């Protein structure tokens, strides 16, 4: 996914708001849905694109599992009011990783294997990978997510 992480977080946040009222539900869903791509700052400014950013720890599902479990246990014990936004945050991260798996490589098997998984391969048919991706049929998933987010936003404003 190139553009649909933020709108997918919006769809998640709107859905989460149906099941509970908490002022941090939407921000948590939005932040979780885009957080793994903050590694692009390191990728472009420090690493000089030496290693694809999906190899960094923020794109490794096992890392988030290791963070999720104690976080949820601590919140359950001492701050249960923060469980709904925490769930939205971690589901946003999971959603990000699932969307990246459509046409990008994600290491779902870590720590058992380093193998990267993707559902579809986008061949390099254009001079730039972004053009190849936008012109590939899988980009229609992004357009559908955008359409759903816009629909939910418009519906909320009526």
Coordinates of N, CA, C and O in Angstrom, one line a residue:
X1 N 0.8 -1.2 0.0 CA 0.0 0.0 0.0 C 0.9 1.2 0.0 O 1.9 1.3 0.7
X2 N 0.4 2.2 -0.8 CA 1.2 3.5 -0.8 C 0.4 4.6 -0.1 O 1.0 5.3 0.6
X3 N -0.9 4.7 -0.4 CA -1.6 5.8 0.1 C -2.8 5.4 1.0 O -3.4 6.3 1.6
X4 N -3.1 4.2 1.2 CA -4.3 3.8 1.9 C -4.2 3.5 3.4 O -5.2 3.2 4.0
X5 N -3.0 3.7 4.0 CA -2.9 3.4 5.4 C -3.7 4.4 6.3 O -4.4 3.9 7.2
X6 N -3.6 5.6 6.0 CA -4.3 6.6 6.8 C -5.8 6.5 6.6 O -6.6 6.4 7.6
X7 N -6.3 6.4 5.4 CA -7.8 6.1 5.3 C -8.2 4.8 5.9 O -9.3 4.7 6.4
X8 N -7.4 3.8 5.9 CA -7.8 2.5 6.5 C -7.9 2.7 8.0 O -8.7 2.1 8.7
X9 N -7.0 3.5 8.6 CA -7.1 3.9 10.0 C -8.3 4.6 10.3 O -8.9 4.4 11.4
X10 N -8.8 5.5 9.4 CA -10.0 6.2 9.6 C -11.2 5.3 9.6 O -12.1 5.4 10.5
X11 N -11.2 4.3 8.7 CA -12.3 3.3 8.6 C -12.3 2.5 9.9 O -13.3 2.3 10.5
X12 N -11.1 2.1 10.4 CA -11.0 1.4 11.6 C -11.5 2.2 12.8 O -12.3 1.7 13.6
X13 N -11.1 3.5 12.9 CA -11.6 4.4 13.9 C -13.1 4.6 14.0 O -13.7 4.5 15.0
X14 N -13.6 4.8 12.8 CA -15.1 4.9 12.7 C -15.8 3.7 13.2 O -16.8 3.7 13.8
X15 N -15.3 2.5 12.8 CA -15.8 1.2 13.2 C -15.7 1.1 14.7 O -16.6 0.6 15.4
X16 N -14.5 1.4 15.2 CA -14.3 1.2 16.7 C -15.3 2.1 17.5 O -15.7 1.8 18.6
X17 N -15.6 3.3 17.0 CA -16.5 4.2 17.7 C -17.9 3.7 17.8 O -18.6 4.1 18.7
X18 N -18.2 2.7 17.0 CA -19.5 2.1 17.1 C -19.6 1.2 18.4 O -20.7 1.0 18.8
X19 N -18.5 0.8 18.8 CA -18.5 -0.2 20.0 C -18.1 0.5 21.3 O -18.0 -0.2 22.3
X20 N -17.8 1.7 21.3 CA -17.4 2.4 22.5 C -17.1 3.9 22.2 O -16.7 4.2 21.1
X21 N -17.2 4.6 23.3 CA -16.9 6.1 23.2 C -15.7 6.4 24.0 O -15.7 6.1 25.2
X22 N -14.7 6.8 23.3 CA -13.4 7.2 24.0 C -12.8 8.3 23.1 O -12.7 8.1 21.9
X23 N -12.4 9.4 23.7 CA -11.8 10.5 22.8 C -10.6 10.1 22.0 O -10.2 10.7 21.1
X24 N -9.9 9.0 22.5 CA -8.6 8.6 21.8 C -8.8 7.5 20.8 O -7.8 7.0 20.3
X25 N -10.0 7.0 20.6 CA -10.2 5.9 19.7 C -9.7 6.2 18.3 O -8.9 5.5 17.7
X26 N -10.2 7.3 17.7 CA -9.9 7.7 16.4 C -8.4 8.0 16.3 O -7.7 7.5 15.4
X27 N -7.8 8.9 17.1 CA -6.4 9.1 17.0 C -5.5 7.9 17.1 O -4.5 7.7 16.4
X28 N -5.9 7.0 18.0 CA -5.2 5.7 18.2 C -5.2 4.9 16.9 O -4.2 4.3 16.5
X29 N -6.4 4.8 16.3 CA -6.5 4.0 15.1 C -5.7 4.6 14.0 O -5.0 3.9 13.2
X30 N -5.7 5.9 13.8 CA -5.0 6.6 12.8 C -3.5 6.5 13.0 O -2.7 6.2 12.0
X31 N -3.0 6.7 14.2 CA -1.6 6.5 14.5 C -1.1 5.1 14.3 O -0.1 4.9 13.6
X32 N -1.9 4.1 14.8 CA -1.5 2.7 14.6 C -1.4 2.4 13.1 O -0.5 1.6 12.7
X33 N -2.3 2.9 12.3 CA -2.4 2.5 10.9 C -1.2 3.1 10.1 O -0.9 2.6 9.0
X34 N -0.6 4.2 10.5 CA 0.5 4.8 9.8 C 1.9 4.6 10.5 O 2.9 4.7 9.8
X35 N 1.9 4.2 11.8 CA 3.1 4.2 12.5 C 4.2 3.3 11.9 O 5.4 3.8 11.8
X36 N 4.0 2.1 11.4 CA 5.1 1.4 10.8 C 5.8 2.1 9.7 O 7.0 1.8 9.5
X37 N 5.1 3.0 9.0 CA 5.8 3.7 7.9 C 6.7 4.8 8.3 O 7.3 5.5 7.5
X38 N 6.7 5.1 9.6 CA 7.6 6.2 10.1 C 9.1 5.7 9.9 O 10.0 6.5 9.9
X39 N 9.3 4.4 9.7 CA 10.6 3.9 9.4 C 11.1 4.5 8.0 O 12.3 4.4 7.8
X40 N 10.3 5.0 7.2 CA 10.7 5.6 6.0 C 11.6 6.8 6.2 O 12.5 7.1 5.4
X41 N 11.5 7.5 7.3 CA 12.4 8.6 7.7 C 13.8 8.0 7.8 O 14.8 8.6 7.2
X42 N 14.0 6.9 8.5 CA 15.3 6.3 8.6 C 15.8 5.7 7.3 O 16.9 5.9 6.9
X43 N 14.8 5.1 6.6 CA 15.1 4.5 5.2 C 15.7 5.5 4.3 O 16.7 5.3 3.6
X44 N 15.1 6.7 4.2 CA 15.6 7.7 3.2 C 16.7 8.6 3.8 O 17.6 8.9 3.0
X45 N 16.6 9.0 5.0 CA 17.6 10.0 5.5 C 18.8 9.4 6.2 O 19.9 10.1 6.2
X46 N 18.8 8.2 6.7 CA 19.9 7.6 7.3 C 20.5 6.4 6.6 O 21.7 6.3 6.3
X47 N 19.6 5.5 6.3 CA 20.0 4.2 5.7 C 20.4 4.3 4.2 O 20.9 3.4 3.6
X48 N 20.0 5.4 3.6 CA 20.2 5.6 2.2 C 19.6 4.5 1.3 O 20.3 4.0 0.4
X49 N 18.5 4.0 1.8 CA 17.7 2.9 1.1 C 18.5 1.6 0.9 O 18.3 0.9 -0.1
X50 N 19.5 1.4 1.8 CA 20.3 0.2 1.7 C 19.5 -1.1 1.9 O 19.8 -2.1 1.3
X51 N 18.6 -1.1 2.9 CA 17.7 -2.2 3.2 C 16.3 -1.8 3.1 O 15.9 -0.7 3.6
X52 N 15.4 -2.6 2.4 CA 14.0 -2.2 2.2 C 13.4 -2.0 3.6 O 13.6 -2.8 4.5
X53 N 12.6 -1.0 3.7 CA 12.1 -0.6 5.0 C 11.1 -1.7 5.6 O 10.9 -1.7 6.8
X54 N 10.7 -2.6 4.9 CA 9.8 -3.7 5.4 C 10.7 -4.7 6.2 O 10.1 -5.6 6.9
X55 N 12.0 -4.5 6.2 CA 12.9 -5.4 7.0 C 13.2 -4.8 8.4 O 13.8 -5.4 9.2
X56 N 12.8 -3.5 8.6 CA 13.0 -2.9 9.9 C 12.0 -3.4 10.9 O 10.9 -3.9 10.6
X57 N 12.3 -3.3 12.2 CA 11.6 -3.9 13.3 C 10.1 -3.4 13.3 O 9.2 -4.2 13.7
X58 N 9.8 -2.2 12.9 CA 8.4 -1.7 12.9 C 7.5 -2.4 11.9 O 6.3 -2.2 11.9
X59 N 8.1 -3.1 11.0 CA 7.3 -3.9 10.0 C 7.4 -5.4 10.3 O 7.0 -6.2 9.4
X60 N 7.8 -5.8 11.5 CA 7.9 -7.2 11.9 C 6.7 -7.5 12.8 O 6.7 -7.0 13.9
X61 N 5.8 -8.3 12.4 CA 4.6 -8.6 13.3 C 5.0 -9.1 14.7 O 4.4 -8.8 15.7
X62 N 6.0 -10.0 14.7 CA 6.4 -10.5 16.0 C 6.8 -9.4 17.0 O 6.5 -9.5 18.2
X63 N 7.5 -8.4 16.5 CA 7.9 -7.3 17.4 C 6.6 -6.7 18.0 O 6.6 -6.4 19.2
X64 N 5.6 -6.5 17.2 CA 4.4 -5.9 17.7 C 3.6 -6.8 18.7 O 3.0 -6.3 19.6
X65 N 3.7 -8.1 18.5 CA 3.2 -9.0 19.4 C 3.8 -8.9 20.8 O 3.2 -8.9 21.8
X66 N 5.2 -8.8 20.8 CA 5.9 -8.7 22.0 C 5.6 -7.4 22.7 O 5.6 -7.3 23.9
X67 N 5.3 -6.3 22.0 CA 4.9 -5.1 22.6 C 3.4 -5.1 23.0 O 3.1 -4.7 24.1
X68 N 2.6 -5.7 22.2 CA 1.1 -5.8 22.5 C 0.8 -6.5 23.8 O 0.0 -6.0 24.6
X69 N 1.4 -7.7 24.0 CA 1.0 -8.5 25.1 C 1.2 -7.9 26.5 O 0.3 -7.7 27.2
X70 N 2.4 -7.4 26.8 CA 2.5 -6.7 28.1 C 1.8 -5.4 28.2 O 1.2 -5.1 29.3
X71 N 1.6 -4.7 27.1 CA 0.9 -3.5 27.1 C -0.6 -3.7 27.5 O -1.1 -3.0 28.4
X72 N -1.2 -4.7 26.9 CA -2.6 -5.0 27.2 C -2.7 -5.5 28.6 O -3.7 -5.2 29.3
X73 N -1.8 -6.3 29.1 CA -1.9 -6.8 30.4 C -1.8 -5.7 31.5 O -2.5 -5.7 32.4
X74 N -0.8 -4.8 31.2 CA -0.7 -3.7 32.1 C -1.9 -2.8 32.1 O -2.4 -2.4 33.2
X75 N -2.4 -2.5 31.0 CA -3.6 -1.6 30.9 C -4.8 -2.3 31.5 O -5.6 -1.7 32.2
X76 N -4.9 -3.6 31.3 CA -6.0 -4.4 31.9 C -6.0 -4.3 33.4 O -7.0 -4.1 34.1
X77 N -4.8 -4.4 34.0 CA -4.6 -4.4 35.4 C -4.8 -3.0 36.0 O -5.4 -2.8 37.0
X78 N -4.1 -2.0 35.4 CA -4.0 -0.7 36.1 C -4.8 0.5 35.4 O -5.1 1.5 36.0
X79 N -5.0 0.4 34.1 CA -5.7 1.5 33.4 C -6.7 0.9 32.4 O -6.6 1.1 31.2
X80 N -7.7 0.2 32.8 CA -8.7 -0.4 31.9 C -9.4 0.6 31.0 O -9.8 0.2 29.9
X81 N -9.5 1.8 31.4 CA -10.2 2.8 30.6 C -9.4 3.0 29.3 O -10.0 3.4 28.3
X82 N -8.1 2.7 29.2 CA -7.3 2.9 28.0 C -7.2 1.7 27.1 O -6.6 1.7 26.1
X83 N -7.9 0.6 27.5 CA -7.9 -0.6 26.7 C -8.5 -0.3 25.3 O -8.0 -0.8 24.3
X84 N -9.7 0.4 25.1 CA -10.2 0.6 23.8 C -9.3 1.3 22.8 O -9.1 0.8 21.7
X85 N -8.7 2.4 23.2 CA -7.8 3.0 22.3 C -6.5 2.2 22.0 O -6.0 2.2 20.9
X86 N -6.1 1.4 23.1 CA -4.9 0.5 22.8 C -5.3 -0.5 21.8 O -4.5 -0.8 20.9
X87 N -6.5 -1.1 21.9 CA -6.9 -2.1 20.9 C -6.9 -1.5 19.5 O -6.5 -2.1 18.6
X88 N -7.5 -0.2 19.4 CA -7.6 0.4 18.1 C -6.2 0.7 17.6 O -5.9 0.5 16.4
X89 N -5.2 1.1 18.4 CA -3.9 1.3 18.0 C -3.2 0.0 17.5 O -2.7 0.0 16.4
X90 N -3.3 -1.1 18.2 CA -2.7 -2.3 17.8 C -3.4 -2.9 16.6 O -2.7 -3.5 15.7
X91 N -4.7 -2.8 16.5 CA -5.4 -3.3 15.3 C -5.0 -2.4 14.1 O -4.9 -3.0 13.0
X92 N -4.8 -1.1 14.3 CA -4.3 -0.3 13.2 C -3.0 -0.7 12.7 O -2.7 -0.8 11.5
X93 N -2.1 -1.1 13.6 CA -0.8 -1.6 13.2 C -0.9 -3.0 12.4 O -0.3 -3.2 11.4
X94 N -1.8 -3.8 13.0 CA -2.0 -5.1 12.3 C -2.6 -4.9 10.9 O -2.2 -5.5 9.9
X95 N -3.6 -3.9 10.8 CA -4.2 -3.6 9.5 C -3.1 -3.1 8.5 O -3.1 -3.5 7.4
X96 N -2.2 -2.3 9.0 CA -1.1 -1.8 8.2 C -0.3 -2.9 7.6 O 0.0 -3.0 6.4
X97 N 0.1 -3.8 8.5 CA 0.9 -5.0 8.1 C 0.1 -5.9 7.1 O 0.7 -6.4 6.1
X98 N -1.2 -6.1 7.3 CA -2.0 -6.9 6.4 C -2.1 -6.2 5.0 O -1.9 -6.9 4.0
X99 N -2.3 -4.9 5.0 CA -2.4 -4.2 3.8 C -1.0 -4.2 3.0 O -1.0 -4.3 1.8
X100 N 0.1 -4.1 3.8 CA 1.4 -4.2 3.1 C 1.6 -5.6 2.5 O 2.4 -5.7 1.6
X101 N 1.0 -6.6 3.1 CA 1.2 -8.0 2.6 C 0.5 -8.2 1.2 O 0.9 -9.1 0.5
X102 N -0.4 -7.3 0.9 CA -1.1 -7.5 -0.4 C -0.1 -7.5 -1.6 O 0.0 -8.4 -2.4
X103 N 0.8 -6.5 -1.6 CA 1.8 -6.5 -2.7 C 3.2 -6.2 -2.2 O 4.1 -5.9 -3.0
X104 N 3.4 -6.2 -0.9 CA 4.7 -5.9 -0.4 C 5.1 -7.1 0.5 O 4.3 -7.9 1.0
X105 N 6.4 -7.2 0.8 CA 6.9 -8.3 1.6 C 6.8 -8.0 3.1 O 7.3 -7.0 3.5
X106 N 6.3 -8.9 3.9 CA 6.2 -8.8 5.3 C 6.7 -10.1 5.9 O 6.3 -11.2 5.5
X107 N 7.5 -10.0 7.0 CA 8.1 -11.2 7.6 C 7.2 -11.8 8.7 O 7.5 -11.7 9.9
X108 N 6.1 -12.4 8.3 CA 5.1 -12.9 9.2 C 5.7 -14.1 10.0 O 5.1 -14.4 11.1
X109 N 6.7 -14.8 9.6 CA 7.2 -16.0 10.3 C 8.2 -15.7 11.3 O 8.6 -16.7 12.0
X110 N 8.7 -14.5 11.5 CA 9.7 -14.2 12.5 C 9.1 -14.5 13.8 O 8.0 -14.2 14.1
X111 N 9.8 -15.2 14.7 CA 11.2 -15.6 14.8 C 11.5 -17.0 14.2 O 12.7 -17.4 14.2
X112 N 10.6 -17.6 13.6 CA 10.8 -19.0 13.1 C 11.5 -19.0 11.7 O 12.3 -19.9 11.4
X113 N 11.2 -18.0 10.9 CA 11.9 -17.9 9.6 C 12.0 -16.4 9.2 O 11.2 -15.6 9.6
X114 N 12.9 -16.1 8.3 CA 13.1 -14.8 7.8 C 12.3 -14.6 6.5 O 12.4 -13.5 5.9
X115 N 11.7 -15.6 6.0 CA 11.0 -15.5 4.8 C 9.9 -14.4 4.8 O 9.2 -14.2 5.7
X116 N 9.9 -13.7 3.7 CA 9.0 -12.6 3.5 C 7.7 -13.1 2.7 O 7.9 -13.9 1.8
X117 N 6.6 -12.6 3.1 CA 5.3 -13.1 2.4 C 4.6 -11.9 1.8 O 4.6 -10.8 2.3
X118 N 4.0 -12.2 0.6 CA 3.2 -11.3 -0.1 C 2.1 -12.1 -0.8 O 2.3 -13.2 -1.1
X119 N 1.0 -11.4 -1.1 CA -0.1 -12.1 -1.8 C 0.1 -12.0 -3.3 O -0.2 -12.9 -4.0
X120 N 0.5 -10.8 -3.8 CA 0.6 -10.6 -5.2 C 1.9 -9.9 -5.5 O 2.4 -9.1 -4.7
X121 N 2.5 -10.2 -6.7 CA 3.7 -9.6 -7.1 C 3.4 -8.5 -8.1 O 2.6 -8.7 -9.1
X122 N 3.9 -7.3 -7.9 CA 3.7 -6.2 -8.9 C 5.0 -6.2 -9.7 O 6.1 -5.7 -9.2
X123 N 4.9 -6.6 -11.0 CA 6.1 -6.5 -11.8 C 6.5 -5.1 -12.2 O 5.7 -4.2 -12.2
X124 N 7.8 -4.9 -12.3 CA 8.3 -3.6 -12.7 C 8.1 -3.4 -14.2 O 8.9 -3.7 -15.0
X125 N 6.9 -2.8 -14.5 CA 6.6 -2.5 -15.9 C 6.8 -1.1 -16.3 O 6.7 -0.8 -17.5
X126 N 7.1 -0.2 -15.3 CA 7.3 1.2 -15.6 C 8.7 1.6 -15.1 O 9.4 0.9 -14.4
X127 N 9.0 2.9 -15.4 CA 10.3 3.4 -15.0 C 10.5 3.6 -13.5 O 11.6 3.6 -13.0
X128 N 9.4 3.7 -12.8 CA 9.5 3.9 -11.4 C 8.5 3.0 -10.7 O 7.4 2.7 -11.2
X129 N 8.9 2.4 -9.5 CA 8.1 1.4 -8.9 C 6.7 1.9 -8.5 O 5.7 1.2 -8.5
X130 N 6.6 3.2 -8.2 CA 5.3 3.8 -7.8 C 4.3 3.7 -9.0 O 3.2 3.4 -8.9
X131 N 4.8 4.1 -10.2 CA 4.0 4.0 -11.4 C 3.6 2.5 -11.7 O 2.4 2.3 -12.1
X132 N 4.5 1.6 -11.5 CA 4.2 0.2 -11.7 C 3.1 -0.2 -10.8 O 2.1 -0.9 -11.2
X133 N 3.1 0.2 -9.6 CA 2.1 -0.1 -8.6 C 0.8 0.5 -8.9 O -0.3 -0.2 -8.8
X134 N 0.8 1.8 -9.2 CA -0.5 2.5 -9.4 C -1.2 1.9 -10.6 O -2.4 1.9 -10.7
X135 N -0.4 1.4 -11.6 CA -1.0 0.9 -12.8 C -1.4 -0.6 -12.7 O -1.9 -1.2 -13.6
X136 N -1.0 -1.2 -11.6 CA -1.3 -2.6 -11.3 C -2.7 -2.8 -10.8 O -3.2 -1.9 -10.0
X137 N -3.4 -3.9 -11.0 CA -4.8 -4.0 -10.6 C -4.9 -4.0 -9.1 O -6.0 -3.7 -8.5
X138 N -3.9 -4.3 -8.3 CA -4.0 -4.3 -6.8 C -4.2 -2.9 -6.3 O -4.7 -2.8 -5.2
X139 N -3.9 -1.9 -7.1 CA -4.1 -0.5 -6.6 C -5.6 -0.3 -6.4 O -5.9 0.6 -5.7
X140 N -6.4 -1.1 -7.0 CA -7.8 -0.9 -6.9 C -8.2 -1.1 -5.4 O -9.2 -0.5 -4.9
X141 N -7.5 -1.9 -4.6 CA -7.8 -2.1 -3.2 C -7.6 -0.8 -2.5 O -8.4 -0.4 -1.6
X142 N -6.6 0.0 -2.9 CA -6.4 1.3 -2.2 C -7.5 2.2 -2.6 O -8.0 3.0 -1.7
X143 N -7.9 2.2 -3.8 CA -9.0 3.1 -4.2 C -10.3 2.7 -3.5 O -11.1 3.6 -3.1
X144 N -10.6 1.4 -3.2 CA -11.8 1.0 -2.5 C -11.7 1.5 -1.0 O -12.7 1.9 -0.5
X145 N -10.5 1.4 -0.4 CA -10.3 1.9 0.9 C -10.6 3.4 1.0 O -11.3 3.9 1.9
X146 N -10.0 4.1 0.1 CA -10.3 5.6 0.0 C -11.7 5.9 -0.1 O -12.3 6.7 0.5
X147 N -12.4 5.1 -1.0 CA -13.8 5.4 -1.3 C -14.6 5.1 0.0 O -15.5 5.9 0.4
X148 N -14.3 4.0 0.7 CA -15.0 3.7 1.9 C -14.8 4.8 3.0 O -15.7 5.2 3.7
X149 N -13.5 5.2 3.1 CA -13.2 6.3 4.1 C -14.0 7.6 3.8 O -14.5 8.2 4.7
X150 N -14.0 8.0 2.5 CA -14.7 9.2 2.1 C -16.2 9.0 2.4 O -16.8 10.0 2.8
X151 N -16.7 7.9 2.1 CA -18.1 7.6 2.3 C -18.5 7.7 3.8 O -19.4 8.4 4.2
X152 N -17.7 7.1 4.7 CA -17.9 7.2 6.1 C -17.8 8.6 6.6 O -18.5 9.0 7.5
X153 N -16.8 9.3 6.1 CA -16.6 10.7 6.5 C -17.8 11.6 6.1 O -18.3 12.3 6.9
X154 N -18.3 11.4 4.9 CA -19.4 12.2 4.4 C -20.7 11.8 5.2 O -21.5 12.7 5.6
X155 N -20.8 10.5 5.5 CA -22.0 10.1 6.2 C -22.0 10.7 7.6 O -23.0 11.0 8.2
X156 N -20.8 10.8 8.2 CA -20.7 11.3 9.6 C -21.0 12.8 9.6 O -21.5 13.4 10.6
X157 N -20.8 13.5 8.5 CA -21.0 14.9 8.4 C -22.5 15.3 8.2 O -22.9 16.4 8.3
X158 N -23.3 14.3 7.7 CA -24.7 14.6 7.4 C -25.5 14.7 8.6 O -25.4 14.1 9.6

